[in-house]
Tab-separated table of C-alpha atoms in Angstrom:
chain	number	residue	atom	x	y	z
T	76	UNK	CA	138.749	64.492	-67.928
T	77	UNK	CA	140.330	67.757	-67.806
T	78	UNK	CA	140.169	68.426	-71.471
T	79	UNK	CA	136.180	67.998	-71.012
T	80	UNK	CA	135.579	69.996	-67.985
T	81	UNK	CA	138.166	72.912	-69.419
T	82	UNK	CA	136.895	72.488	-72.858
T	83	UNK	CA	133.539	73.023	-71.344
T	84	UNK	CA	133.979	76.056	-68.998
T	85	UNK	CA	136.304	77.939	-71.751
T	86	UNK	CA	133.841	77.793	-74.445
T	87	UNK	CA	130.659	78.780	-71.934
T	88	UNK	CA	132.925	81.319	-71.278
T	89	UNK	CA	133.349	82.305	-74.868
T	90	UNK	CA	129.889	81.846	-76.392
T	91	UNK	CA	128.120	84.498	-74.220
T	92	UNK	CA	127.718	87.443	-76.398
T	93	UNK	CA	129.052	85.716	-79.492
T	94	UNK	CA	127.395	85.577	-82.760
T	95	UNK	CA	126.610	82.363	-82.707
T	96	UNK	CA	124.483	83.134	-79.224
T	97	UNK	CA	122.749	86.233	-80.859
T	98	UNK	CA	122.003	84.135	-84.047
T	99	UNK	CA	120.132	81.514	-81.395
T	100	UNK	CA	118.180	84.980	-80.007
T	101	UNK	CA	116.825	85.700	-83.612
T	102	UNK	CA	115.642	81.725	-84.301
T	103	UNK	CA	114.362	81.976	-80.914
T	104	UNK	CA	111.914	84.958	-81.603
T	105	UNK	CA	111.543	84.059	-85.459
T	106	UNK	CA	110.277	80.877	-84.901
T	107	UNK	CA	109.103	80.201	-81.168
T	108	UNK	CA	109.580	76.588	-81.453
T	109	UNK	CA	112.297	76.276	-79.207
T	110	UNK	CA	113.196	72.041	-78.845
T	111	UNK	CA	113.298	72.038	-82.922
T	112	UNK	CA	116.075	75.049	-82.844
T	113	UNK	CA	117.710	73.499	-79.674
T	114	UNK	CA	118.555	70.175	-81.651
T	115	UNK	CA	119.219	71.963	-84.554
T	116	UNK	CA	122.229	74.103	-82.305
T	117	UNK	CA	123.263	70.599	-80.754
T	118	UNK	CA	123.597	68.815	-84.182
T	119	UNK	CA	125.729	71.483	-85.946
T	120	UNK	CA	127.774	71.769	-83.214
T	121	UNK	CA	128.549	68.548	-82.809
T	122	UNK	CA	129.580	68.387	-86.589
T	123	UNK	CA	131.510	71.700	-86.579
T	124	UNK	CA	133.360	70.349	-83.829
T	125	UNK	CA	134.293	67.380	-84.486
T	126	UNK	CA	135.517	68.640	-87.870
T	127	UNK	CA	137.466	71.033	-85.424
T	128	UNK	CA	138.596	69.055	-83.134
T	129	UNK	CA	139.572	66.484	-86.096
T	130	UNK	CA	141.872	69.329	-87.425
T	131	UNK	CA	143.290	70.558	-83.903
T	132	UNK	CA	144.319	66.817	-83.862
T	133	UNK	CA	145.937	66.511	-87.152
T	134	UNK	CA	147.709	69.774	-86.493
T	135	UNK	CA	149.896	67.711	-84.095
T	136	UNK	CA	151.066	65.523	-86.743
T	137	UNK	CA	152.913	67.579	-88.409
T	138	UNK	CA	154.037	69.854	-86.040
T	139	UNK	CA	157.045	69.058	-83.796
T	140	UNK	CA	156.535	69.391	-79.950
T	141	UNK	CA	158.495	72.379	-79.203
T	142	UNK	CA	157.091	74.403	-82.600
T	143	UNK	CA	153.511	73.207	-81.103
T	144	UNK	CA	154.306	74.772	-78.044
T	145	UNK	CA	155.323	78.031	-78.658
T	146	UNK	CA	152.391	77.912	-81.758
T	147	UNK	CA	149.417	77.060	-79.117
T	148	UNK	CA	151.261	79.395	-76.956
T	149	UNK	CA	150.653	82.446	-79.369
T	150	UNK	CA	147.507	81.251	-80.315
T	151	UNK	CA	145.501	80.764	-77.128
T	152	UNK	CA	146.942	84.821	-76.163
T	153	UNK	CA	145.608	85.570	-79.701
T	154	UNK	CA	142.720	84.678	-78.664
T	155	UNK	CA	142.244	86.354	-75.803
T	156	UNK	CA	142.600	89.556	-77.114
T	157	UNK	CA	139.847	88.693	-79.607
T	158	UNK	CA	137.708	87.906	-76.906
T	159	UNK	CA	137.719	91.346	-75.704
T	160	UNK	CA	135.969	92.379	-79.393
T	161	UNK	CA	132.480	92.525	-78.942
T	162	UNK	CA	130.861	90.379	-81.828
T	163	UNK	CA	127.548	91.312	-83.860
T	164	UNK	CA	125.177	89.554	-86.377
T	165	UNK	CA	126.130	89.693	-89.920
T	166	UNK	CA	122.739	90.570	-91.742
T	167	UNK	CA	122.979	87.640	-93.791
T	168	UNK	CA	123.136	85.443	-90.916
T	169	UNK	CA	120.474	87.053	-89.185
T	170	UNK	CA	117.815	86.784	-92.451
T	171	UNK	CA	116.893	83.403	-91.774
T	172	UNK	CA	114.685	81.844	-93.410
T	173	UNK	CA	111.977	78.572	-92.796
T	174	UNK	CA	113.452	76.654	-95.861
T	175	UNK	CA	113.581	73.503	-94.570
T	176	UNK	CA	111.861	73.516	-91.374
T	177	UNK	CA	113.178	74.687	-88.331
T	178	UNK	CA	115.082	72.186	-87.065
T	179	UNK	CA	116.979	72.159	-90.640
T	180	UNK	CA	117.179	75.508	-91.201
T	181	UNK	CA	118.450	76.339	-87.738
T	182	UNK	CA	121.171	73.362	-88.121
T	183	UNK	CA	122.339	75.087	-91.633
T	184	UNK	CA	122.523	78.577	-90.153
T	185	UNK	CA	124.155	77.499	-86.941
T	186	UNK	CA	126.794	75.352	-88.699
T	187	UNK	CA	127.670	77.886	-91.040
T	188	UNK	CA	127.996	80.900	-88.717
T	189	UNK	CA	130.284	78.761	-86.479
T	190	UNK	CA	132.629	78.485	-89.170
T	191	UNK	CA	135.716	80.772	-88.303
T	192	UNK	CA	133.841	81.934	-85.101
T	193	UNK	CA	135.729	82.405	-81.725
T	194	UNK	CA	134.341	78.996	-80.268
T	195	UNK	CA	135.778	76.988	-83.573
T	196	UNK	CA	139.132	78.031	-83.097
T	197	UNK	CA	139.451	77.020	-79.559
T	198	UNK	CA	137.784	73.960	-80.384
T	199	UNK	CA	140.807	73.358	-83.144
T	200	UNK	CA	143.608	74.856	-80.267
T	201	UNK	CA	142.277	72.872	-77.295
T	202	UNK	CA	142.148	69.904	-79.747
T	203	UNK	CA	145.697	70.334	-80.520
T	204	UNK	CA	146.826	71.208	-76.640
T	205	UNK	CA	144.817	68.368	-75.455
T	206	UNK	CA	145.185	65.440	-77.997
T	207	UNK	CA	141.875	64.610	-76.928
T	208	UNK	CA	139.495	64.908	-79.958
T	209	UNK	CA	136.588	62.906	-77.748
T	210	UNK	CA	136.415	64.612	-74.570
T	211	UNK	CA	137.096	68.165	-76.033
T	212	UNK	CA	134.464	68.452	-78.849
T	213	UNK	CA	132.241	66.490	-76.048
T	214	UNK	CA	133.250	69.738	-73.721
T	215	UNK	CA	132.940	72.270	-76.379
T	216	UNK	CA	129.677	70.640	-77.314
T	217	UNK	CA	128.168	71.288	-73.976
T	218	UNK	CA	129.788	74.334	-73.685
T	219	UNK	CA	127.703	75.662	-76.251
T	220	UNK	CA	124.626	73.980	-75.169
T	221	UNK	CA	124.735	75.929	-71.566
T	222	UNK	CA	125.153	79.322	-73.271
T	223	UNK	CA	122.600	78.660	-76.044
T	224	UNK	CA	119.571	76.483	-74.686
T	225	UNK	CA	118.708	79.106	-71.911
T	226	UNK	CA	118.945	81.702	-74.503
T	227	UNK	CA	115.856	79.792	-76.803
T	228	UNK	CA	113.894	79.359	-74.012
T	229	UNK	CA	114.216	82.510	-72.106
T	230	UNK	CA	115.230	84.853	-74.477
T	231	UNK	CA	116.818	88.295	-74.406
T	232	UNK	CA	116.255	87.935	-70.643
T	233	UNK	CA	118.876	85.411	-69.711
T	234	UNK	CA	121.635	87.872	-71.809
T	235	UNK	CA	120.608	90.315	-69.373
T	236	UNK	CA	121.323	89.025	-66.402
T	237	UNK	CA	124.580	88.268	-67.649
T	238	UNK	CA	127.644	91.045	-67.043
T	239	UNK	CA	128.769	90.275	-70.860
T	240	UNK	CA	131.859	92.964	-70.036
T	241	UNK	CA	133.101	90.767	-67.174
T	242	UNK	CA	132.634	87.328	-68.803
T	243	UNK	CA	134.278	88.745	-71.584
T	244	UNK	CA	137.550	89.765	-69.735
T	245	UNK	CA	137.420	86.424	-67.573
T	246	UNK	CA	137.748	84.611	-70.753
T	247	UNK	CA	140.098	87.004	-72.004
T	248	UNK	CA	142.404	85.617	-68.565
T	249	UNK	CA	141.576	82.522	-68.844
T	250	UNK	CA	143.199	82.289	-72.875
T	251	UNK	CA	146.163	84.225	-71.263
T	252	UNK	CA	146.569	81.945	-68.156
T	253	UNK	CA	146.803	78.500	-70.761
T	254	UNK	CA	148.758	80.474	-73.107
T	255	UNK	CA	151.569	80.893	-70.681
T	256	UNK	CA	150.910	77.074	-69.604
T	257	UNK	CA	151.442	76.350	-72.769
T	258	UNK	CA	154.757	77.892	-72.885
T	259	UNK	CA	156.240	77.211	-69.720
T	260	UNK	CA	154.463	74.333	-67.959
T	261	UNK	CA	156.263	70.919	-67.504
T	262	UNK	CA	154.687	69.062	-69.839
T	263	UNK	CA	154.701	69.108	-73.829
T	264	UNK	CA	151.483	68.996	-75.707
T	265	UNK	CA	152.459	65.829	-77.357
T	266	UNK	CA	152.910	64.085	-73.989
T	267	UNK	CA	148.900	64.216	-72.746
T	268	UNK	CA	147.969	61.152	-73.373
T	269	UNK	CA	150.845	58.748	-73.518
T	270	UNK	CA	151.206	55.968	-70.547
T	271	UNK	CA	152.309	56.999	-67.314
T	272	UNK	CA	154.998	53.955	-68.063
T	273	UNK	CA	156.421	55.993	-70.929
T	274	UNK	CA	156.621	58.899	-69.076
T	275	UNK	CA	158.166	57.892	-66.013
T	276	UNK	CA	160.959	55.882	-68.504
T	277	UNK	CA	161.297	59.601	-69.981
T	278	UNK	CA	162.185	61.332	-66.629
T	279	UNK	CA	163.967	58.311	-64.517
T	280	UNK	CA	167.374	58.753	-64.480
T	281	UNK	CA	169.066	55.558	-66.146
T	282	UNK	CA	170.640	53.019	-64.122
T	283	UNK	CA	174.564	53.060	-64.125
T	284	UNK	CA	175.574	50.244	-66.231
T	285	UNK	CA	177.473	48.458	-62.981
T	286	UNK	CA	174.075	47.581	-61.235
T	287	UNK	CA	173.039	46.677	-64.525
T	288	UNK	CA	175.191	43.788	-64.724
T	289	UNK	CA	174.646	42.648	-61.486
């Protein structure tokens, strides 16, 4: 559960003022159908995700648990000193075009200018910190859906009322506080979802082999 709910507040976090949130202003006021361009956002982020959260996973696979530590680590302060870089609208991802209806075209644009894109890449780290592809792409998924869905409906408005400065820097902590966790909490990535059996085997002290025999 705490991969969801962090998954969920990091990438909220993240997606206001991102270029993924100023492509949903520009379907928003190109097409004023909003419930079309909201399941459009919902669909390709579900399947940029979960390819995202499918890599973050396999990541771990290869990677031993001290070299995935100190990787994540570096990563997650990487990325908060990216979130401090304002993002803007590449022109060819702002001339969008009705090619295949809203609800298509919106899913193609969305999906494609998430590729690469600040809330990706945490997908993939918190993925890989996590070991939880389920409940993180399900966090990141709704993550994106509270930053994006008020933006269709209410437009430039809702960006507004937002201090984008301030969320910006409180991400920008937030990538630096799990960075350090990373690095020197108690627990190793690859231990988040093993049994609390296994676990409590791992940090027991043995029993002297006297009292065994008895």
């Amino acid at each position: 559960m705490d991969a969801f709910l962090i998954s969920t507040g990091i990438v909220a976090l993240a997606e206001m003022g991102d270029k993924t949130q100023l492509l949903s202003l520009v379907l928003a006021a190109r097409f004023r159908k909003p419930w079309p361009i909201v399941w459009g956002i919902l669909v390709a982020t579900l399947a940029n995700h979960a390819l995202a959260g499918g890599l973050g996973a396999w990541v771990t696979s290869f990677m031993g648990p001290t070299v995935l530590r100190w990787v994540l680590g570096a990563s997650f302060l990487a990325m908060a000193a990216w979130m401090l870089v304002p993002d803007q609208l590449d022109d060819d991802d702002a001339n969008v075009q009705p090619k295949f209806g809203v609800f298509g075209t919106t899913l193609i644009a969305f999906f494609l200018a998430e590729m690469g894109d600040k809330t990706q890449i945490a997908t993939v780290m918190l993925a890989a910190e996590y070991q939880s592809w389920l409940w993180v792409v399900a966090g990141t998924t709704l993550g994106m859906m509270l930053a994006n869905a008020p933006v269709v409906w209410f437009g430039e408005r809702i960006t507004r009322l937002v201090p984008l400065t301030w969320v910006h820097r409180i991400s920008a902590a937030v990538f630096v506080v799990l960075g350090f966790l990373v690095w020197f909490g108690s627990e190793a990535p690859d231990t988040h979802d093993k049994p609390h059996e296994v676990a409590a085997e791992v940090v027991a002290p043995s029993e002297p082999a006297s009292a065994a025999s008895n």
